GROMACS .gro file of C-alpha atoms in nm:
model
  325
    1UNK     CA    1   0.308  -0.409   1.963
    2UNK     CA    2   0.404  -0.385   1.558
    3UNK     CA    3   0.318  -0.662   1.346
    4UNK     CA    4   0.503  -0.670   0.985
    5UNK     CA    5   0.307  -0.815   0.780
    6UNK     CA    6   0.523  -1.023   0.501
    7UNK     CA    7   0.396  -1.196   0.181
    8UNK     CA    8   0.610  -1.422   0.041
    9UNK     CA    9   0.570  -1.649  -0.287
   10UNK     CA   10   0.907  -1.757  -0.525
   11UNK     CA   11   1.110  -1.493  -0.362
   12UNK     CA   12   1.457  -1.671  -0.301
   13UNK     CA   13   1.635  -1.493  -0.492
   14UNK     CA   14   1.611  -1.150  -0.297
   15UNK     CA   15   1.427  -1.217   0.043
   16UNK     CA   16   1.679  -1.345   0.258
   17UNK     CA   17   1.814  -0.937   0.195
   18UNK     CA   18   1.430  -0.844   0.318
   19UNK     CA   19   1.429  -1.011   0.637
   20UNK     CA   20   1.769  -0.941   0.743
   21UNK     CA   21   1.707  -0.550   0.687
   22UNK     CA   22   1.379  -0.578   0.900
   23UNK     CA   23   1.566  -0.798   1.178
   24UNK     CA   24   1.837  -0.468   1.174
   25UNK     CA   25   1.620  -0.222   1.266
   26UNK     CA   26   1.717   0.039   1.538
   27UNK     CA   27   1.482   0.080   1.782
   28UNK     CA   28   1.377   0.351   2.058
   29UNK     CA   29   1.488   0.339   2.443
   30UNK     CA   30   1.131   0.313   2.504
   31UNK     CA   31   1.091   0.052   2.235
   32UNK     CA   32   1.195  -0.338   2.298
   33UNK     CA   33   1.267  -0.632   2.025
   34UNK     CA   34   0.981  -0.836   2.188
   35UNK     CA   35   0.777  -0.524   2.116
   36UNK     CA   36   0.799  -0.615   1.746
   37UNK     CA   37   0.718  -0.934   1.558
   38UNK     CA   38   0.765  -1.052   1.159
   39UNK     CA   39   0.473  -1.238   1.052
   40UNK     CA   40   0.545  -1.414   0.752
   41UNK     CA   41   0.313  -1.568   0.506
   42UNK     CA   42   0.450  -1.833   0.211
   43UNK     CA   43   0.185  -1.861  -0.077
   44UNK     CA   44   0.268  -2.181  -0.214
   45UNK     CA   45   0.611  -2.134  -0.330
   46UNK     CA   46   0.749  -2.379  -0.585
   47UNK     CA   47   1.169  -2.244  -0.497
   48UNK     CA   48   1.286  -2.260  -0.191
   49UNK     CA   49   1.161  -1.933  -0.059
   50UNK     CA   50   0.994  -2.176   0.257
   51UNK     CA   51   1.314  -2.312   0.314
   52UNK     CA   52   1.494  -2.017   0.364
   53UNK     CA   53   1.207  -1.850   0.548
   54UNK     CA   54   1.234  -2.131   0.829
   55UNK     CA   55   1.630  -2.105   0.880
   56UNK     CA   56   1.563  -1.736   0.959
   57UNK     CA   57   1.290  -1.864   1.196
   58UNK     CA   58   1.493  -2.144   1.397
   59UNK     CA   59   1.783  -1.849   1.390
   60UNK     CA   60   1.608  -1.648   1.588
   61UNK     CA   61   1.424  -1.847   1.827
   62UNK     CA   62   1.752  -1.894   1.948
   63UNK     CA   63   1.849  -1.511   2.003
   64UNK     CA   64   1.609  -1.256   2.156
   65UNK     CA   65   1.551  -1.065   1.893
   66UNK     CA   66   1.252  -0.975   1.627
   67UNK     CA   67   1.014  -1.275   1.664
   68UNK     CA   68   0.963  -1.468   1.386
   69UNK     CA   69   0.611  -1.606   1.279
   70UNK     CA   70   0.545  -1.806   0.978
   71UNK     CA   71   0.191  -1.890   0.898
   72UNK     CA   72   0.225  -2.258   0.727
   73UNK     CA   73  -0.193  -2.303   0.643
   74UNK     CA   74  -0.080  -2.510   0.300
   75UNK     CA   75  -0.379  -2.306   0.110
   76UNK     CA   76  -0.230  -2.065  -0.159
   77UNK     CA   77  -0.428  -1.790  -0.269
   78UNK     CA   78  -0.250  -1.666  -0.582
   79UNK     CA   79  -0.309  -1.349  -0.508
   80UNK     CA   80  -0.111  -1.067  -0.299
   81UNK     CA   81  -0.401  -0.903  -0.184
   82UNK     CA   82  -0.528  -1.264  -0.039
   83UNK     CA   83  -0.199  -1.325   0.108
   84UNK     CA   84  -0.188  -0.973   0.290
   85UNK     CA   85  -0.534  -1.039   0.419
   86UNK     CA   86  -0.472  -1.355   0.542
   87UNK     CA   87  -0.188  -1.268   0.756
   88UNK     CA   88  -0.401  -0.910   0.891
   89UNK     CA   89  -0.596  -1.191   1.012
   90UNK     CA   90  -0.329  -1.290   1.214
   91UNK     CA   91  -0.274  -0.971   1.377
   92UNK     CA   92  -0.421  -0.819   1.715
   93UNK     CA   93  -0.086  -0.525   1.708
   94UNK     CA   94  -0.188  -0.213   1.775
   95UNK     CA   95   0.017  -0.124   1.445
   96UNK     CA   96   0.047  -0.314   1.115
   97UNK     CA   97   0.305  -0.260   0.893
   98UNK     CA   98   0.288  -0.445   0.545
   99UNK     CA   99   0.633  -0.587   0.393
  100UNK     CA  100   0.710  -0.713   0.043
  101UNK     CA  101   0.982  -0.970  -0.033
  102UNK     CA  102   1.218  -0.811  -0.203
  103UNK     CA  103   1.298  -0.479  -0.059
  104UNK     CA  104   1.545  -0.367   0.165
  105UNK     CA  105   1.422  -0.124   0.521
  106UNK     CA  106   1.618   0.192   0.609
  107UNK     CA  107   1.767   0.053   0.963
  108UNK     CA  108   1.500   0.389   1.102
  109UNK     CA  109   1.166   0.275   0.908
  110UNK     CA  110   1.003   0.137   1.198
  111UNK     CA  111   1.088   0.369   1.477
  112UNK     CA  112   1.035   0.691   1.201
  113UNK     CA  113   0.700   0.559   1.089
  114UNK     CA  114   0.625   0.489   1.423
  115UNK     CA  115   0.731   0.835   1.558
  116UNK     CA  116   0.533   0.997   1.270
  117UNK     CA  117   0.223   0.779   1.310
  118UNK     CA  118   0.216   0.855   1.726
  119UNK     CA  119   0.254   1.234   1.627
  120UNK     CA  120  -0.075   1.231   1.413
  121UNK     CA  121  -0.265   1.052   1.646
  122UNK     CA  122  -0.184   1.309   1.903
  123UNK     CA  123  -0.253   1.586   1.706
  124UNK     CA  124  -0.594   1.401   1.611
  125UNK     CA  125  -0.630   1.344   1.976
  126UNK     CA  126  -0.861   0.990   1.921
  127UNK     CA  127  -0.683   0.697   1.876
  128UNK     CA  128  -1.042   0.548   1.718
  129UNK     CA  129  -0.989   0.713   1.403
  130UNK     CA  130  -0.837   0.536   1.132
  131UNK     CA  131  -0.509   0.647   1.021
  132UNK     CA  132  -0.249   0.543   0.771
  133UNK     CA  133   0.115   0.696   0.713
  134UNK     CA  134   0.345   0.592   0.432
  135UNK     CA  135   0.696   0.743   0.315
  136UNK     CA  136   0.849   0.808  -0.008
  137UNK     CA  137   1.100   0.535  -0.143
  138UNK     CA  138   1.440   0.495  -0.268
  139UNK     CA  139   1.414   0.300  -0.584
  140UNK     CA  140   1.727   0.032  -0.727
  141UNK     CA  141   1.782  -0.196  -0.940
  142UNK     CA  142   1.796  -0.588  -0.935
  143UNK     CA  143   2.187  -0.557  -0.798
  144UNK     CA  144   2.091  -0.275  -0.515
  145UNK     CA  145   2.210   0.001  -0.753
  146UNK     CA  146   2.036   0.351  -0.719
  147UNK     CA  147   1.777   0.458  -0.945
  148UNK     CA  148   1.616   0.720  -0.812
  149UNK     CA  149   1.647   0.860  -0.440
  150UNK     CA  150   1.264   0.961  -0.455
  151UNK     CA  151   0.929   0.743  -0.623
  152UNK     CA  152   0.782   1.076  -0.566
  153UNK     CA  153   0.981   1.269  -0.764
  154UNK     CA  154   0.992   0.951  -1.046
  155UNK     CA  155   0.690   0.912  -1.053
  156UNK     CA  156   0.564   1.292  -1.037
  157UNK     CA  157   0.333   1.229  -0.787
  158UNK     CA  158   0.135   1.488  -0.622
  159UNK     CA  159   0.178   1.488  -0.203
  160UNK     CA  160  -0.148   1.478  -0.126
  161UNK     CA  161  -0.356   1.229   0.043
  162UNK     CA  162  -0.706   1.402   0.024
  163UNK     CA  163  -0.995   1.107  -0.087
  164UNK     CA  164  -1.076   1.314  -0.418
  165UNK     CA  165  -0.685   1.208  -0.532
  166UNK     CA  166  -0.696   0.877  -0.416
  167UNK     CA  167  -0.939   0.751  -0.540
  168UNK     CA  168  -0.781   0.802  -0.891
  169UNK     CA  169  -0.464   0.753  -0.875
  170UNK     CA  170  -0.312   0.559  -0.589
  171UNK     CA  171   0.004   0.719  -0.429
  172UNK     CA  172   0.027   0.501  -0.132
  173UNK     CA  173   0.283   0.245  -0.177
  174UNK     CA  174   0.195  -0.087   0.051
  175UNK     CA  175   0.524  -0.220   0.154
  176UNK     CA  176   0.568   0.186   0.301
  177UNK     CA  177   0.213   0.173   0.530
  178UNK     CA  178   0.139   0.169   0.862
  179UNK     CA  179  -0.202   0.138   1.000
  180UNK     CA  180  -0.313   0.202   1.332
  181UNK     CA  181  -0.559  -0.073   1.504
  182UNK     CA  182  -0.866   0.092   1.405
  183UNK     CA  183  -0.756   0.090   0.991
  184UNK     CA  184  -0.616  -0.220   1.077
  185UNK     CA  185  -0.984  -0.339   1.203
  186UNK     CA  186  -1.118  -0.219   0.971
  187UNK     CA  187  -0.942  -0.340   0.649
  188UNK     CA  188  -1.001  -0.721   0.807
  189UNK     CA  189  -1.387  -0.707   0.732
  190UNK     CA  190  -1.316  -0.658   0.336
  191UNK     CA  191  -1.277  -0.971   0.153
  192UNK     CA  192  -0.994  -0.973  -0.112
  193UNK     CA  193  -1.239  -1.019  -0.364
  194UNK     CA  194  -1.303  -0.674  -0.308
  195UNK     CA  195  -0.955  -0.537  -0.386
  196UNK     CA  196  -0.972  -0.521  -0.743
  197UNK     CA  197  -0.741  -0.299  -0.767
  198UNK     CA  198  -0.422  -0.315  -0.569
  199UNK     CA  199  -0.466  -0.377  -0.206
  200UNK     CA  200  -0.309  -0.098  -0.054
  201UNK     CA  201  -0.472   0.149  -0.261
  202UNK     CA  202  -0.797  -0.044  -0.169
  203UNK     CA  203  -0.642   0.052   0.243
  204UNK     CA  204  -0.581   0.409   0.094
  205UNK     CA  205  -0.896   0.511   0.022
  206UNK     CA  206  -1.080   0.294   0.295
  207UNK     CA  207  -0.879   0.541   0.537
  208UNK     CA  208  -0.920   0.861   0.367
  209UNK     CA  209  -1.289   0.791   0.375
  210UNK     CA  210  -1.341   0.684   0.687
  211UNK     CA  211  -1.034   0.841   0.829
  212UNK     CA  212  -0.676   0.999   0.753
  213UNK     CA  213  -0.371   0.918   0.534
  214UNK     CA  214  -0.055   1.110   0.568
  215UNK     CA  215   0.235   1.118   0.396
  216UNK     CA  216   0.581   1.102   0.564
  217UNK     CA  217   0.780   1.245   0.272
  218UNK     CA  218   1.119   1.009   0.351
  219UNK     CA  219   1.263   0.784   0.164
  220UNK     CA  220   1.270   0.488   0.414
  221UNK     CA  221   1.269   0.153   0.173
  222UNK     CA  222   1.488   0.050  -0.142
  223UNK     CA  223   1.204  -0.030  -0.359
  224UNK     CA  224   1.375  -0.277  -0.625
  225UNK     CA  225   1.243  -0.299  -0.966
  226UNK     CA  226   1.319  -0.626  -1.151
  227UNK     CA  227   1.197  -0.873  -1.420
  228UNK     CA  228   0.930  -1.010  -1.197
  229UNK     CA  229   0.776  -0.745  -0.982
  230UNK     CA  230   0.415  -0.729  -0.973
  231UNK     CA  231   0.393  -0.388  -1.011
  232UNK     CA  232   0.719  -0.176  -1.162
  233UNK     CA  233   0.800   0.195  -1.189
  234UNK     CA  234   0.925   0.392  -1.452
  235UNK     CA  235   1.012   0.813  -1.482
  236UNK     CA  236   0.682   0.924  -1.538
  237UNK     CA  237   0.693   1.121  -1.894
  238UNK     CA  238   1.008   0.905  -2.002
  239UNK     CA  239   0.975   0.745  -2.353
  240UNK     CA  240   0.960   0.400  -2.202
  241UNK     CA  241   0.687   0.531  -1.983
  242UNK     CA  242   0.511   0.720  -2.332
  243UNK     CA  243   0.554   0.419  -2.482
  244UNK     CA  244   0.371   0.179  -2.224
  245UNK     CA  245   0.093   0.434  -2.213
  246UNK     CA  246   0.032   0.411  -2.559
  247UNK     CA  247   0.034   0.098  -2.639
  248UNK     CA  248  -0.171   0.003  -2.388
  249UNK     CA  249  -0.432   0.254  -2.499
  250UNK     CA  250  -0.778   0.362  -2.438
  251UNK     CA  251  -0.949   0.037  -2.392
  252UNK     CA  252  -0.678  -0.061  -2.084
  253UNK     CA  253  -0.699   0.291  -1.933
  254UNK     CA  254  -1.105   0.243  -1.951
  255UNK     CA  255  -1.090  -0.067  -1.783
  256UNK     CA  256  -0.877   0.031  -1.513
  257UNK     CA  257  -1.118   0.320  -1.436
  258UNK     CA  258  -1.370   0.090  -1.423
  259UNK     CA  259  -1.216  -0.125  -1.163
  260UNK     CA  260  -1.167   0.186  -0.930
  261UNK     CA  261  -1.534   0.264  -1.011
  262UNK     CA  262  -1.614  -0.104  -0.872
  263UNK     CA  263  -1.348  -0.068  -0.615
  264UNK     CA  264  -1.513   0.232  -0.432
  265UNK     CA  265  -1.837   0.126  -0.474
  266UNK     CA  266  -1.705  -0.197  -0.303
  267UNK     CA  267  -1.549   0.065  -0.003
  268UNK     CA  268  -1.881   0.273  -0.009
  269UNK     CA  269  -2.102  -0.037   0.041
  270UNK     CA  270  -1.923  -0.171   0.323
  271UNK     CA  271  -1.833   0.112   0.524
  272UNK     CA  272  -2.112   0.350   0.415
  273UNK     CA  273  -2.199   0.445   0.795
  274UNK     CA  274  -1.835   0.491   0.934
  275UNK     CA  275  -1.783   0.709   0.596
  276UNK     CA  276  -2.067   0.930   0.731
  277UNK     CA  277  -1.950   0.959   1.048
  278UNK     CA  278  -1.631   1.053   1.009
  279UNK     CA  279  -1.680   1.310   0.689
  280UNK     CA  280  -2.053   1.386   0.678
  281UNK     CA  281  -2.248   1.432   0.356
  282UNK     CA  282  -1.949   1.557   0.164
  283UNK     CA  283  -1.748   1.269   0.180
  284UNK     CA  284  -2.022   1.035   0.138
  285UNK     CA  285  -2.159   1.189  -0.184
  286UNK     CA  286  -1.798   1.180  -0.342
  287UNK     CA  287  -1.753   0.849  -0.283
  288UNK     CA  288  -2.144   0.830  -0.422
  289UNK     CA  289  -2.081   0.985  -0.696
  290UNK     CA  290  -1.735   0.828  -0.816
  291UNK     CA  291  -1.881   0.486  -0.771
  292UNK     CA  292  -2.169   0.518  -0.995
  293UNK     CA  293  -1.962   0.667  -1.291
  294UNK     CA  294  -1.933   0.319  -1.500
  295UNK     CA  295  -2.338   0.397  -1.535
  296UNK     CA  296  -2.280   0.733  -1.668
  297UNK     CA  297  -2.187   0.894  -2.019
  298UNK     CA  298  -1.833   1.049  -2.050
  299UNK     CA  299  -1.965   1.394  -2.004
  300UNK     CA  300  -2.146   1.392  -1.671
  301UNK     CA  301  -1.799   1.194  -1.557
  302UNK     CA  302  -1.646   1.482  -1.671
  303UNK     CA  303  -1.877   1.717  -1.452
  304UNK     CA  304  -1.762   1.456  -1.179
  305UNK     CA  305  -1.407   1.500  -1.180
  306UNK     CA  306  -1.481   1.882  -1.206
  307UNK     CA  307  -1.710   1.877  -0.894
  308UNK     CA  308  -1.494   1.698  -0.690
  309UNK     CA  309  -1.151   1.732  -0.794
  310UNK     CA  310  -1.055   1.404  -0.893
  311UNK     CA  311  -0.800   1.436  -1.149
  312UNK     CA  312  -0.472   1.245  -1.184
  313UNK     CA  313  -0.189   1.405  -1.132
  314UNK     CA  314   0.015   1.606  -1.434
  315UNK     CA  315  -0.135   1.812  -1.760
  316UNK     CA  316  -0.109   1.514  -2.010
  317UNK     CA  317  -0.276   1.273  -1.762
  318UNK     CA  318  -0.539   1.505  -1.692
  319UNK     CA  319  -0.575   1.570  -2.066
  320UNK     CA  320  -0.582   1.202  -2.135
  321UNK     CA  321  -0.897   1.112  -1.873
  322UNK     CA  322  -1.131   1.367  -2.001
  323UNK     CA  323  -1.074   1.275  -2.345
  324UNK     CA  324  -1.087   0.887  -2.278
  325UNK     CA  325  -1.344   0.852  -1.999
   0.00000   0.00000   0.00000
């Protein structure tokens, strides 16, 4: 069984596109429609995202296709992480994958991630190791126009899912992941008070710690950026993206870094004996290490970074956290 996981809140305007992408998908011999199920999650929407949501519902419980499950609990959280964990809740799959609203799925994104995420497993040969795969996405516009054919390559983002870069910088896109039951298990016993950064980096490095990540280096989602995303993209080194940087400035890259501080400490605290386990003292003592940095002057951070190898990817970013940490 796959469970995707979709959090919804004022998303009329693009998510009827979403759903009808996810009910498209092509699907193995081996695999079968029942074998699949949407879970949907409305977070108090003041449109009429809900609306929409239910005709898809009553649509298909008259076909036998994707099922469709909309959790209706009347108790908004105002906060994507909260929503996400709140449907997990829901879930007993023995794969999760997470969905935004306003995307559109490559017809092949389940059974590819699948595929992939069976291959590592047998190559791990224990399916109670935590493992998460994501792919690279196709990024458009608010009309479905092309921006980019890679986030990687926008973004200039290194392809490598090793704890020491995660824990920086997050490459690990949510509405791209799939975790296996044991991440999936796993990520259920944080609170999304926790999550103070984004969620799925917050899944990211919970897995490299404890487990793997892997990267699947397809394209299998148009990611669209609009007005109101939560989180946007922009060509890494671009003058827009110079700009943003700059203005922001010091103080906002300082606090950030000390939310990931906080957020691994969080990760290290709650899943200090499965980190042990599953990468022995080296592992631990990074994630040690990184979490007690906000206690620390700038230079032994700096001696840190050095020891461990967390660095964000590209020269000017790299430049830019020694000289501001």
């Amino acid at each position: 069984m796959i469970d995707i996981l979709l959090a919804a809140y004022n998303g009329a305007e693009y998510i009827g596109e979403q759903i009808e992408s996810i009910l498209d998908q092509e699907l193995t011999v081996d695999m079968k429609l029942k074998d699949i199920r949407l879970i949907i999650r409305d977070d108090g929407s003041s449109d009429n995202t809900l609306e929409l949501i239910r005709k898809y519902k009553e649509k298909q419980e008259a076909s036998d296709g994707i099922q469709i499950i909309l959790a209706e609990d009347n108790e908004p959280t105002g906060r994507p992480a909260a929503n996400f964990q709140k449907l997990l809740a829901m879930s007993d799959a023995d794969y999760v994958m997470f969905s935004d609203q306003d995307d559109i799925w490559n017809s092949r994104k389940v059974i590819l991630t699948y595929a992939f995420m069976k291959k590592k497993e047998e190559e791990l040969g224990d399916k109670d190791t935590p493992v998460l795969v994501h792919t690279d996405l196709r990024v458009i516009n608010e009309t479905g126009e092309k921006i980019s054919d890679s986030f990687y390559e926008m973004q200039k983002l290194p392809e490598d899912d090793s704890l020491n870069h995660l824990l920086i910088q997050n490459t690990v896109t949510g509405c791209t992941m799939m975790l296996n039951k044991c991440a999936a298990n796993m990520l259920k016993q944080a609170p999304a008070s926790e999550m103070v950064l984004q969620h799925d980096q917050y899944a990211a490095v919970m897995t490299a710690a404890t487990g793997h990540v892997y990267l699947l280096p397809m394209p299998l989602i148009s990611y669209r950026q609009h007005g109101d995303n939560a989180v946007g993209a922009m060509e890494a080194g671009s003058s827009e993206d110079i700009k943003r940087r700059t203005a922001s400035g010091k103080s906002k890259f300082r606090d950030d870094m000390e939310l990931s501080y906080k957020q691994a400490e969080y990760i290290l605290n709650r899943y200090r004996g499965a980190i042990a386990a599953a990468g022995g003292n080296e592992r631990l003592a990074m994630m040690e290490d990184y979490a007690a940095l906000s206690e620390v002057s700038p230079s032994v951070r700096r001696k840190v970074y050095k020891k461990y190898g967390i660095y964000k990817s590209g020269g000017v970013k790299k430049i830019v956290q020694k000289l501001w940490c």
